[in-house]
PDB file of C-alpha atoms in Angstrom:
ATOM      1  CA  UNK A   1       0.000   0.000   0.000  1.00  0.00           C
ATOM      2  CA  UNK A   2       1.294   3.542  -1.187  1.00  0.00           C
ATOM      3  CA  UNK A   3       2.440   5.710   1.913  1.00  0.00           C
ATOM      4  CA  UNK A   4       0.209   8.237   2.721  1.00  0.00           C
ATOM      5  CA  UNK A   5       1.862  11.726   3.997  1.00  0.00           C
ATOM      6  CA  UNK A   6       0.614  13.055   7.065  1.00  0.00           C
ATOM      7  CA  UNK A   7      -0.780  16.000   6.932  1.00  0.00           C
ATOM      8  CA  UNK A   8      -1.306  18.838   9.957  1.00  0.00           C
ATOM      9  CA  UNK A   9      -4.015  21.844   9.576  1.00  0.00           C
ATOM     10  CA  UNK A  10      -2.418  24.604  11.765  1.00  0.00           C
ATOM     11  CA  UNK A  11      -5.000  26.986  12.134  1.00  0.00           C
ATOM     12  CA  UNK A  12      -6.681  29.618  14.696  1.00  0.00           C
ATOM     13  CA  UNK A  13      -7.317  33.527  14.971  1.00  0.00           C
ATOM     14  CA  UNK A  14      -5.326  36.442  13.083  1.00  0.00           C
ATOM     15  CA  UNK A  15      -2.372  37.000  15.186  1.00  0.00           C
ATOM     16  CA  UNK A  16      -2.821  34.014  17.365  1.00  0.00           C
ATOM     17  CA  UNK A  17       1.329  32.508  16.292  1.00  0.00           C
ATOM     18  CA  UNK A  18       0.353  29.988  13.554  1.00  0.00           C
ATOM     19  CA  UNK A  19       3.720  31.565  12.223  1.00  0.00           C
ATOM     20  CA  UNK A  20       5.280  31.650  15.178  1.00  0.00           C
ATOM     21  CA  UNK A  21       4.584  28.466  15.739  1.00  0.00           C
ATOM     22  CA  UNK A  22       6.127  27.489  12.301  1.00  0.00           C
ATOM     23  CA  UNK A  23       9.124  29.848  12.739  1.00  0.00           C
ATOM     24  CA  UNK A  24       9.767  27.619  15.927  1.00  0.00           C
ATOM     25  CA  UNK A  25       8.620  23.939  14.270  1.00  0.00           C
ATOM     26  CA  UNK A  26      11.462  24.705  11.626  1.00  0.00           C
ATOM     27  CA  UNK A  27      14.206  25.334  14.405  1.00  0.00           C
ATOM     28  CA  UNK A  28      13.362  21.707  16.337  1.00  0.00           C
ATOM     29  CA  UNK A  29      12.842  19.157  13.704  1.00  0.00           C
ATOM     30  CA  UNK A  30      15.173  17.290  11.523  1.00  0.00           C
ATOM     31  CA  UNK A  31      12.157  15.850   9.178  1.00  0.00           C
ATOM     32  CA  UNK A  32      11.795  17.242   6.314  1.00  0.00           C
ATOM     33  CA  UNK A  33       8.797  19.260   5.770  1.00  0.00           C
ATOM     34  CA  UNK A  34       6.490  21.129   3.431  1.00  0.00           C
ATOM     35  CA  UNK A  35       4.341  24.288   4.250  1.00  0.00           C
ATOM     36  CA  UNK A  36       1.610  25.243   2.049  1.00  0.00           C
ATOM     37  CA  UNK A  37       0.642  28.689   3.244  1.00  0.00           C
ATOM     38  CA  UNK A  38      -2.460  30.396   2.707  1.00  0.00           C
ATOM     39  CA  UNK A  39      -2.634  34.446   3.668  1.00  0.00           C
ATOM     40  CA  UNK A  40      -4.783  37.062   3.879  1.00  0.00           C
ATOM     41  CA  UNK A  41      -3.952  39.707   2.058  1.00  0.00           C
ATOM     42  CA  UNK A  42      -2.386  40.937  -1.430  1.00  0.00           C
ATOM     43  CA  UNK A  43       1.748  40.152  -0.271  1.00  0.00           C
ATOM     44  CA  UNK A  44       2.804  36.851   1.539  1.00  0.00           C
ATOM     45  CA  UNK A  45       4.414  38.168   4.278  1.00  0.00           C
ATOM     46  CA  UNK A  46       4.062  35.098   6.441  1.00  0.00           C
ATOM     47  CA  UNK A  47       5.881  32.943   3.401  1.00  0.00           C
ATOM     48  CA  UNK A  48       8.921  35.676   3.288  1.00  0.00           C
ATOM     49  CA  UNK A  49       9.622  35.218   7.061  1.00  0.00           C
ATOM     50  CA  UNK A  50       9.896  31.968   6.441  1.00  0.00           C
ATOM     51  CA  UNK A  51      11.528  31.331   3.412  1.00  0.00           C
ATOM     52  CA  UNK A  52      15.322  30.154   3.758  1.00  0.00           C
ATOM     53  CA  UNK A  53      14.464  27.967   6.460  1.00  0.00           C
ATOM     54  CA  UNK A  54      15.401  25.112   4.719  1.00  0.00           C
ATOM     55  CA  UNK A  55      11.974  24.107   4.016  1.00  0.00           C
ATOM     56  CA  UNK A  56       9.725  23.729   0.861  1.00  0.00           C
ATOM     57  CA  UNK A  57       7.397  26.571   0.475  1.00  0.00           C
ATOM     58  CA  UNK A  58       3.390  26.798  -1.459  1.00  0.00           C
ATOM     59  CA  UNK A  59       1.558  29.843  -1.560  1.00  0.00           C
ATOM     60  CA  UNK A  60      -2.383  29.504  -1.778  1.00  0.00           C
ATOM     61  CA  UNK A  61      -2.940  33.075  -2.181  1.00  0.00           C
ATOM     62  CA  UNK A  62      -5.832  35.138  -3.333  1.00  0.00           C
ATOM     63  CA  UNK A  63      -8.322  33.803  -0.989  1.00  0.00           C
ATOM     64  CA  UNK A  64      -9.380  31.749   1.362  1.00  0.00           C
ATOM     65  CA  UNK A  65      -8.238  27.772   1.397  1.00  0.00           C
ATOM     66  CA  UNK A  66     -11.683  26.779   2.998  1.00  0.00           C
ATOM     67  CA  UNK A  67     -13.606  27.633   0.677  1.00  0.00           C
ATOM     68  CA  UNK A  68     -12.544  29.232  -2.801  1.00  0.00           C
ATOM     69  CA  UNK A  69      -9.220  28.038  -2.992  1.00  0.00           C
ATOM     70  CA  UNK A  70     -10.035  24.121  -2.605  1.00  0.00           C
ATOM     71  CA  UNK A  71      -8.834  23.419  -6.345  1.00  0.00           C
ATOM     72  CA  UNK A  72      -5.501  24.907  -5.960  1.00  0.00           C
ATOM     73  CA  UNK A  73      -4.945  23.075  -2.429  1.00  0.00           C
ATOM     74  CA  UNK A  74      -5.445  19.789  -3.793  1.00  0.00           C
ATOM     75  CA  UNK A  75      -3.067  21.022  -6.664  1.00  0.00           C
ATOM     76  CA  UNK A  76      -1.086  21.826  -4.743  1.00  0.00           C
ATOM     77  CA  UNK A  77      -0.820  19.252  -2.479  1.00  0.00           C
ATOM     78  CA  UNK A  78      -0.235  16.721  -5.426  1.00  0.00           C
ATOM     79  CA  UNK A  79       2.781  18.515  -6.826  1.00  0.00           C
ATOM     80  CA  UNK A  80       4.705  18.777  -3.431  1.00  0.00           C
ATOM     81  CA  UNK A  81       4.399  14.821  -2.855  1.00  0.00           C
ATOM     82  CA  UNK A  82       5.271  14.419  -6.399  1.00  0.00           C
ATOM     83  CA  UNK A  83       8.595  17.020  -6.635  1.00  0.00           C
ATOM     84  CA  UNK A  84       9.456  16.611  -2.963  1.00  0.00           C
ATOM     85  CA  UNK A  85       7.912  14.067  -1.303  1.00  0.00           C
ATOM     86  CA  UNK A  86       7.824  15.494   2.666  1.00  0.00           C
ATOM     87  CA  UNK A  87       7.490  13.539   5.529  1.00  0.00           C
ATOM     88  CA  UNK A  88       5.039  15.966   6.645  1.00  0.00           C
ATOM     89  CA  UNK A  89       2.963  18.548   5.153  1.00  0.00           C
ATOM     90  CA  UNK A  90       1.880  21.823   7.516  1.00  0.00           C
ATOM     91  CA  UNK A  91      -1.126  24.146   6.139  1.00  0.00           C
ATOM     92  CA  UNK A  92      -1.546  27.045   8.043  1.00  0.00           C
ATOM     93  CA  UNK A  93      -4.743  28.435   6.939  1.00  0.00           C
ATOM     94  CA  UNK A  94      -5.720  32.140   7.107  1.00  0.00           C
ATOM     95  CA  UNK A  95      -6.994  33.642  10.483  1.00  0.00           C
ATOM     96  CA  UNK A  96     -10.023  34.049   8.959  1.00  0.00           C
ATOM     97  CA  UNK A  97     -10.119  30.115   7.596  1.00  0.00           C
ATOM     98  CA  UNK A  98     -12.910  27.753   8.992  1.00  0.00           C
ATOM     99  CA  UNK A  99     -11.193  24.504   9.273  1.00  0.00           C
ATOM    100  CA  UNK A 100     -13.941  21.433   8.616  1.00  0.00           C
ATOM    101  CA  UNK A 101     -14.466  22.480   5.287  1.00  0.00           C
ATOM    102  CA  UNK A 102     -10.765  21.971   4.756  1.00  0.00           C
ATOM    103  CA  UNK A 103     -11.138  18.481   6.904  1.00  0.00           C
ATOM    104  CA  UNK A 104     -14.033  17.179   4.765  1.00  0.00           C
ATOM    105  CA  UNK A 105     -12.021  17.976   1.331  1.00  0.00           C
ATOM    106  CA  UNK A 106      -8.766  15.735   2.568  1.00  0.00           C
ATOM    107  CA  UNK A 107     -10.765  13.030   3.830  1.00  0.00           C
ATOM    108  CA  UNK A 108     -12.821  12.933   0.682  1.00  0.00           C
ATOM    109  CA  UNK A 109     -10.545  14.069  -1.926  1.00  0.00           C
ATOM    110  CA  UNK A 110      -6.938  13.398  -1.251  1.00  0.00           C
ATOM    111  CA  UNK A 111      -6.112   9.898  -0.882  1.00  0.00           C
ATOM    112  CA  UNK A 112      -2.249  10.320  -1.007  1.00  0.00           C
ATOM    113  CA  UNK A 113      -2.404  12.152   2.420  1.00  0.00           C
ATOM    114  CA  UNK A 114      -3.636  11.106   5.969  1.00  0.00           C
ATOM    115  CA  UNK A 115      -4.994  13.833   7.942  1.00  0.00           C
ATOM    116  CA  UNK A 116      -2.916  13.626  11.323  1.00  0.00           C
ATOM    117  CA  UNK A 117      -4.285  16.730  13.331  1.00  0.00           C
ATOM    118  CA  UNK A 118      -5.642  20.158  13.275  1.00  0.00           C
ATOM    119  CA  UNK A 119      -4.102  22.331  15.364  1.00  0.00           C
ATOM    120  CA  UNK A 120      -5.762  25.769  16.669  1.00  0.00           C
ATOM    121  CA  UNK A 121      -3.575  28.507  18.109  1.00  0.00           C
ATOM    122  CA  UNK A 122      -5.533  30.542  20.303  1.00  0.00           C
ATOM    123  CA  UNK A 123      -4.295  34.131  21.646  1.00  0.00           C
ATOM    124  CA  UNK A 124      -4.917  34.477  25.477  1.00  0.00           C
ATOM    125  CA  UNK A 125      -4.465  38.086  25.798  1.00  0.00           C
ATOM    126  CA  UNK A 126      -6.742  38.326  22.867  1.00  0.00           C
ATOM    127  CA  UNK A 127      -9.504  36.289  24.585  1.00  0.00           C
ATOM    128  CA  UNK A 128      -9.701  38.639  27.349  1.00  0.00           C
ATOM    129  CA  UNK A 129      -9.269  41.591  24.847  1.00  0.00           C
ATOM    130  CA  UNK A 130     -12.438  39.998  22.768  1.00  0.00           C
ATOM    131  CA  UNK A 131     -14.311  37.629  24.888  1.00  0.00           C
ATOM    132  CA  UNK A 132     -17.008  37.243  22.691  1.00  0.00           C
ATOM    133  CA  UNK A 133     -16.102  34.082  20.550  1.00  0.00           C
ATOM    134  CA  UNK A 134     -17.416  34.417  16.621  1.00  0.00           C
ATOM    135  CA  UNK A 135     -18.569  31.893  14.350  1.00  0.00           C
ATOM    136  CA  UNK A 136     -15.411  31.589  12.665  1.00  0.00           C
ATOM    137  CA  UNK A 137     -13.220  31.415  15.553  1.00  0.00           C
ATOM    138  CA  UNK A 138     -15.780  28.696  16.977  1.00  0.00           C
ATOM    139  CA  UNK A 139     -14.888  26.624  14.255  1.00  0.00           C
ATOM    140  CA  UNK A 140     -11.316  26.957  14.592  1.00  0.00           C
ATOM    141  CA  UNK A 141     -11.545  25.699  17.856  1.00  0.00           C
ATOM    142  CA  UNK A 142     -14.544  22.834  17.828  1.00  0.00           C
ATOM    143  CA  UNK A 143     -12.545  21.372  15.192  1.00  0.00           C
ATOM    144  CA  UNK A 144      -9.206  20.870  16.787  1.00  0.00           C
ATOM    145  CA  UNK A 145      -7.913  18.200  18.064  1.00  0.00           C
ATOM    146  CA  UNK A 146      -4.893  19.914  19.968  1.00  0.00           C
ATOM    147  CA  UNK A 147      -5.626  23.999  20.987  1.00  0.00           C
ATOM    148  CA  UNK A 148      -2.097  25.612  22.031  1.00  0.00           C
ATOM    149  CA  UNK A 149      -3.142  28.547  24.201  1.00  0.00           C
ATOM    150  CA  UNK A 150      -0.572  31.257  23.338  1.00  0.00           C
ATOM    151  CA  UNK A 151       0.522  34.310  25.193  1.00  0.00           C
ATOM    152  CA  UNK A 152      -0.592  32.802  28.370  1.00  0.00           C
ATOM    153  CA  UNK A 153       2.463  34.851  30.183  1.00  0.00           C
ATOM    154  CA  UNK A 154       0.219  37.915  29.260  1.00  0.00           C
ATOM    155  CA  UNK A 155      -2.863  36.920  31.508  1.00  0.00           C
ATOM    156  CA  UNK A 156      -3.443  36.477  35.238  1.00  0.00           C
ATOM    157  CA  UNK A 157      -4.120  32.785  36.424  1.00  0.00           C
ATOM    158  CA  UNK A 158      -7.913  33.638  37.091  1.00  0.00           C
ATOM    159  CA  UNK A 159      -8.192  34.931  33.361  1.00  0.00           C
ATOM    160  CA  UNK A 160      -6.247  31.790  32.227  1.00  0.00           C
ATOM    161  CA  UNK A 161      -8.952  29.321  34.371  1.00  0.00           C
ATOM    162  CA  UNK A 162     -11.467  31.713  32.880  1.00  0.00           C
ATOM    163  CA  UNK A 163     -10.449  31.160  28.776  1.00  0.00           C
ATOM    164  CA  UNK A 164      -9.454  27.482  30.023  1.00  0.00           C
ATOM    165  CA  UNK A 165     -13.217  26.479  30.909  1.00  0.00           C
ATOM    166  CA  UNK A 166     -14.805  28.610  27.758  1.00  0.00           C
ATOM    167  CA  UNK A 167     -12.214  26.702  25.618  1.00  0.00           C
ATOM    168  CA  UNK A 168     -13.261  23.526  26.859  1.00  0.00           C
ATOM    169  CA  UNK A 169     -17.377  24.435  26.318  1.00  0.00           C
ATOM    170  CA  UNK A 170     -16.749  24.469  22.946  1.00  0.00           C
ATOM    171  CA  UNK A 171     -14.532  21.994  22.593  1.00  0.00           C
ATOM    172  CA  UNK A 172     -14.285  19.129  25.749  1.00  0.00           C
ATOM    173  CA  UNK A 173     -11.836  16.411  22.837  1.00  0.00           C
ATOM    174  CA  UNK A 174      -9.091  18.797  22.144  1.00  0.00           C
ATOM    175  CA  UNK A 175      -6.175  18.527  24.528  1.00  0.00           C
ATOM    176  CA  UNK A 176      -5.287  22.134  25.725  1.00  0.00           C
ATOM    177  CA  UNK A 177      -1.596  22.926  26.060  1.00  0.00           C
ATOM    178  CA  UNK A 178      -0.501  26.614  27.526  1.00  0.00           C
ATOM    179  CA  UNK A 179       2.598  28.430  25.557  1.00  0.00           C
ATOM    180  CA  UNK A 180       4.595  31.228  25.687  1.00  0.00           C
ATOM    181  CA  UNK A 181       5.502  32.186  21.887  1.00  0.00           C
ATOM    182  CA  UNK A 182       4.003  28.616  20.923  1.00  0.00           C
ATOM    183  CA  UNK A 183       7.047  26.656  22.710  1.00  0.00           C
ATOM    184  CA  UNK A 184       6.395  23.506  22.524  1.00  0.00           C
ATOM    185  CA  UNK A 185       7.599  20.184  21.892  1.00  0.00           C
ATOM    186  CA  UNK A 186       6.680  18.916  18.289  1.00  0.00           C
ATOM    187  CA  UNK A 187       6.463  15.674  19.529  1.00  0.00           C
ATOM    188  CA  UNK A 188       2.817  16.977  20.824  1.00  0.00           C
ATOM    189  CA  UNK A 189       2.211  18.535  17.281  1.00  0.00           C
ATOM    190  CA  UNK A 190       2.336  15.810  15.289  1.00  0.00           C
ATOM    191  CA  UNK A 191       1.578  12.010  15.244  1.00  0.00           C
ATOM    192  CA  UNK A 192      -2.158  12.816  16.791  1.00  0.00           C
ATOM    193  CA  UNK A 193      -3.747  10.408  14.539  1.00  0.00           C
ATOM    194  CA  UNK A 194      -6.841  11.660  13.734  1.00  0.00           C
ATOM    195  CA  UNK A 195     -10.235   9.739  14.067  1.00  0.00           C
ATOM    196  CA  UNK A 196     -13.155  11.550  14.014  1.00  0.00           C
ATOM    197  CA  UNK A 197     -14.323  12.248  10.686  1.00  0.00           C
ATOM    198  CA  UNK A 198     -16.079  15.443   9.358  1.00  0.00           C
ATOM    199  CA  UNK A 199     -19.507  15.182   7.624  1.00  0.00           C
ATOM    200  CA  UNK A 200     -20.657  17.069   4.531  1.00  0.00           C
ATOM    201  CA  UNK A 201     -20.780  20.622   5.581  1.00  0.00           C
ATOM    202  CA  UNK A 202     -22.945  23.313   4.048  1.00  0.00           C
ATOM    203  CA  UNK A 203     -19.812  26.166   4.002  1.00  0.00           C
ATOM    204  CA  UNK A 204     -20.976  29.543   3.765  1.00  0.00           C
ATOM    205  CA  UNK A 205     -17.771  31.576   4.628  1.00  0.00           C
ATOM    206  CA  UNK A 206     -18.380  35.007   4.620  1.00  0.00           C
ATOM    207  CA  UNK A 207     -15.178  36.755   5.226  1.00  0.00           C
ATOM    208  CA  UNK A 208     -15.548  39.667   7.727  1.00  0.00           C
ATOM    209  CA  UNK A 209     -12.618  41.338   7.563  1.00  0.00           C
ATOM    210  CA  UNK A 210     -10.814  43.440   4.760  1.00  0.00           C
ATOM    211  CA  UNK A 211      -7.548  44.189   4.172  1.00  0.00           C
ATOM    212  CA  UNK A 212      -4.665  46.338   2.359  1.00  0.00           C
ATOM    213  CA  UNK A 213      -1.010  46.392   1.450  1.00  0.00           C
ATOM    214  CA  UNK A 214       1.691  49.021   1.568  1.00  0.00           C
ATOM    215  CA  UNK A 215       4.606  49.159   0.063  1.00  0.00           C
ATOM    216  CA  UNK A 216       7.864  51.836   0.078  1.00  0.00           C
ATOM    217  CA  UNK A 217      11.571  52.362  -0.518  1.00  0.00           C
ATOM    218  CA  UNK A 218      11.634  55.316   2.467  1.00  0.00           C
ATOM    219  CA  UNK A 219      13.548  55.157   5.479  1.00  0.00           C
ATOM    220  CA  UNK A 220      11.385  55.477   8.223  1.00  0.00           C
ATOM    221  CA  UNK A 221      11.877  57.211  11.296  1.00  0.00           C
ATOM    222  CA  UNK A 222      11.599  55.114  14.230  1.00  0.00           C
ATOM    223  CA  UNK A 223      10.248  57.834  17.059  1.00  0.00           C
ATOM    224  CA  UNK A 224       7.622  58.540  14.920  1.00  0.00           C
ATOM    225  CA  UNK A 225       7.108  55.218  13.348  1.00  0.00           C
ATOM    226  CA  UNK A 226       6.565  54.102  17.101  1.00  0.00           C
ATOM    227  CA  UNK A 227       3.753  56.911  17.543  1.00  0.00           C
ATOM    228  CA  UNK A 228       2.034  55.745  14.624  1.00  0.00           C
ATOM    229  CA  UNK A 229       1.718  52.188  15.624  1.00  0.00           C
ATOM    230  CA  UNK A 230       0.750  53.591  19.629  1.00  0.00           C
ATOM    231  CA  UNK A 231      -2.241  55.689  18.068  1.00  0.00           C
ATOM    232  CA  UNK A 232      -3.105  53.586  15.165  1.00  0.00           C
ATOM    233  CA  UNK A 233      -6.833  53.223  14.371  1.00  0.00           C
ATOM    234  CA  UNK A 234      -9.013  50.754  16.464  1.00  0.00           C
ATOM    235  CA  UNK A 235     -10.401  49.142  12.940  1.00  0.00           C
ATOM    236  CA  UNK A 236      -6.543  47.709  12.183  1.00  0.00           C
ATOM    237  CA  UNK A 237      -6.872  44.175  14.314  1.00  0.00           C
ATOM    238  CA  UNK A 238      -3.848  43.079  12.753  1.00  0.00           C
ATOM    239  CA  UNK A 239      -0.977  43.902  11.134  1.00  0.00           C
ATOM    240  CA  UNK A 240       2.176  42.568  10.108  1.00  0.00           C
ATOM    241  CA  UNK A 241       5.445  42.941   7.532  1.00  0.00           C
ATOM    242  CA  UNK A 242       8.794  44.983   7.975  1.00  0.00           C
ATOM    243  CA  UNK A 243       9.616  48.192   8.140  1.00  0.00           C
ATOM    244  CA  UNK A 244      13.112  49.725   7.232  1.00  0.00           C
ATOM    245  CA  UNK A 245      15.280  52.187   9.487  1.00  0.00           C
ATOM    246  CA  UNK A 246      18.076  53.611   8.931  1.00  0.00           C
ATOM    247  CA  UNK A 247      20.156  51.215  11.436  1.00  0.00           C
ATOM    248  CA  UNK A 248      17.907  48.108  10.411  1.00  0.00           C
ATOM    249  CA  UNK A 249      15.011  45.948   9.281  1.00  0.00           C
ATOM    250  CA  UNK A 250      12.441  45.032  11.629  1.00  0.00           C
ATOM    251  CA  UNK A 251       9.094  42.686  11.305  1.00  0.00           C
ATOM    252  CA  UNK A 252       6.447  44.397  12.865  1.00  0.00           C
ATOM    253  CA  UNK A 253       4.045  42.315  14.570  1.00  0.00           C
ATOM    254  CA  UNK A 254       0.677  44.292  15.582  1.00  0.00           C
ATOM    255  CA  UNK A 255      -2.467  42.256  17.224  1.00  0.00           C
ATOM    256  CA  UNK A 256      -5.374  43.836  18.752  1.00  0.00           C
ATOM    257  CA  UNK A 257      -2.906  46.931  20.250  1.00  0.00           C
ATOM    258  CA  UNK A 258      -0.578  44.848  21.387  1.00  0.00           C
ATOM    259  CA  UNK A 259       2.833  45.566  18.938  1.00  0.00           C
ATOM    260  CA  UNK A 260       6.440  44.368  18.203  1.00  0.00           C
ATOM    261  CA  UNK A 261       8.938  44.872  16.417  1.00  0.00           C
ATOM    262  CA  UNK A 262      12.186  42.481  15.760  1.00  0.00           C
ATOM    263  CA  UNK A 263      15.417  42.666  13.513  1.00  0.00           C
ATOM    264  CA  UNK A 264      14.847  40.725  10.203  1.00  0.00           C
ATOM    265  CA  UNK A 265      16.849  40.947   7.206  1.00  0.00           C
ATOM    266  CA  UNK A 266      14.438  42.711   4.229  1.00  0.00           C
ATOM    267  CA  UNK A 267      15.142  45.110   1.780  1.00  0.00           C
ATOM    268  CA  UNK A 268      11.837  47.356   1.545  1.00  0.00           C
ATOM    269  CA  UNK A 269       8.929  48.484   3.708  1.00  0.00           C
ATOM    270  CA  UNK A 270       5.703  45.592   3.205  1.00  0.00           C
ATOM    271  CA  UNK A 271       2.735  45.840   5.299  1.00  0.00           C
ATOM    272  CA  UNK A 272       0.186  43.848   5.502  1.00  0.00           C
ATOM    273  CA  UNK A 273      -3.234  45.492   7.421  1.00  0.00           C
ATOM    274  CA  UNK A 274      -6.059  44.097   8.248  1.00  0.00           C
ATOM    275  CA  UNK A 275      -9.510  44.856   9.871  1.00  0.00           C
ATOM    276  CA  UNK A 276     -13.542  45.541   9.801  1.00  0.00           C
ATOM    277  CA  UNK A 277     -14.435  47.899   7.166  1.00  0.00           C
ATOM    278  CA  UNK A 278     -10.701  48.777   6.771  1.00  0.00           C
ATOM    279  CA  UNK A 279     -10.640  49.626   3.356  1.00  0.00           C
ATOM    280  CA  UNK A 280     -12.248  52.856   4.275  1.00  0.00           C
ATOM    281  CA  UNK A 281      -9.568  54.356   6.379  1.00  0.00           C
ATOM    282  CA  UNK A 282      -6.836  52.823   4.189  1.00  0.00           C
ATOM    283  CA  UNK A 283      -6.341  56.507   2.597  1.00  0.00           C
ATOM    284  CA  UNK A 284      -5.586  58.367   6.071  1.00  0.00           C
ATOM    285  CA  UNK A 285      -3.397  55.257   7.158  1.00  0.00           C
ATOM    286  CA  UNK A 286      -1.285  55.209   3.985  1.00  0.00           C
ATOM    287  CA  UNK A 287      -0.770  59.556   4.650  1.00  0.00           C
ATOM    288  CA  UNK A 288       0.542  58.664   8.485  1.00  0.00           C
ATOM    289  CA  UNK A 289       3.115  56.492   7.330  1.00  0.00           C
ATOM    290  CA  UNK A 290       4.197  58.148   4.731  1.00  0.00           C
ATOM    291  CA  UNK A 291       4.329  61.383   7.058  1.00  0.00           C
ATOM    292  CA  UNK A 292       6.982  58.833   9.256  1.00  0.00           C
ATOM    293  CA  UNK A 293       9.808  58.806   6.657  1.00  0.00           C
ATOM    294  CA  UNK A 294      12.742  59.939   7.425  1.00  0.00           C
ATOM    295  CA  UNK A 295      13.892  63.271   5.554  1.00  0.00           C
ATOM    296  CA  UNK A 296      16.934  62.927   3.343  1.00  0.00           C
ATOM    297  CA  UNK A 297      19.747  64.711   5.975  1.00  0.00           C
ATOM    298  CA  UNK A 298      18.345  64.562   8.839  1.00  0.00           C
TER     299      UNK A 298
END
């Protein structure tokens, strides 16, 4: 009997660490392994951070894998077992991605591959940010079958019981495991062995949030680059890419107010933002960043 590939759905909330989580799966294991990665929004940023990790790399861009996308996953799930032929596959799915639908297409559809586990990163900080759980994020976590609860050094112990025990109403199968910057050992990742399978689902996905890009050559200042990100609009949930300074690259890393930024090696200023109704401040957002480049002499 052919060997089937395993295959693990990493999914959860925008912002949760699904790339984190990757960035740190890439450091600890010696298998060899492909990612197909599916983003929201118009440049892969998640893909670039990753890319020279010694790993083999799909895009599934341009929508959403659960739903409009399915064709090109199964694409391109066929050519990576036929060029590379992994000992695992990873899909991380876009924050906005509701997972069964995915489920139901491998079980049905993709013979070559055995569904091993879907994985749902869930912010903590962001729980207690956002309490109320939507029907995407539901999803996410009803159909896991391991939830790492992220960020948990960013919440007391009573918020922590709190998320633990609304976690767990949705979702009583799913072992729960707590992380700080999705440590953990991979060994609890992968080799779940999926059982349960998913039924016929009638998907209606209706994407809630918008998004834009930016892009720039400008060197930024980083005093007012930093006052920008403090005072940035309530509608940007997320946002992520790299911004250039004059001593360095950095990824920044913005979620629900909460923001980072860390040295990476990049040549230009990408940014990826997303939110409700966006779109519709993208014109006053695009005039505060450009107001934070750095003038020529100074």
């Amino acid at each position: 009997m052919p060997r089937r590939t395993p295959l693990t759905i990493l999914t959860g909330p925008l912002g949760s660490g699904k790339t984190t989580l990757l960035r740190h799966i890439l450091t600890v294991i010696p298998q060899k392994l492909a990612i197909l990665m599916n983003e929201f929004g118009e440049i892969a940023i998640d893909s670039k951070i990753l890319q020279g990790k010694n790993v083999e790399m799909a895009d599934l861009g341009g929508g959403c894998v659960c739903c409009s996308l399915l064709g090109e996953f199964e694409a391109a799930v066929d050519e990576v077992i036929a060029t590379v032929n992994p000992d695992r596959i990873v899909v991380e799915t876009t924050g906005v991605a509701e997972p069964d639908a995915l489920v139901f297409d491998i079980q049905s559809s993709l013979p070559q591959v055995r569904l091993d586990g879907v994985v749902t990163v869930i912010d903590a900080d962001g729980m207690v940010a956002y309490p109320q759980i939507g029907h995407t994020t539901r999803i996410q976590i009803e159909s896991a079958d391991l939830i790492l609860l992220n960020k948990v050094d960013l919440v007391s112990q009573t918020q922590l019981e709190t998320i633990t025990k609304k976690l767990e109403s949705f979702n009583d199968l799913a072992s729960i495991v707590q992380t700080v910057c999705c440590q953990i050992d991979p060994d609890l990742l992968f080799g779940i062995g999926r059982e349960r399978l998913q039924a016929p689902i009638d998907h209606k996905h209706q994407p809630e949030f918008e998004s834009f890009s930016y892009t720039s050559q400008a060197v930024y200042d980083r005093a007012l680059f930093n006052e920008f990100a403090y005072t940035l609009s309530p509608v940007v949930y997320r946002a992520k890419g790299f911004v250039r300074f004059s001593e360095a690259t950095y990824l920044f890393n913005f979620v629900a107010g909460r923001w980072e930024l860390e040295p990476f090696e990049a040549t230009a200023t990408e940014l990826v933002l997303i939110g409700k109704q966006i779109t519709a401040q993208k014109s006053n957002i695009c005039d505060r960043l450009r107001a934070c480049e750095k003038v020529s002499g100074v």
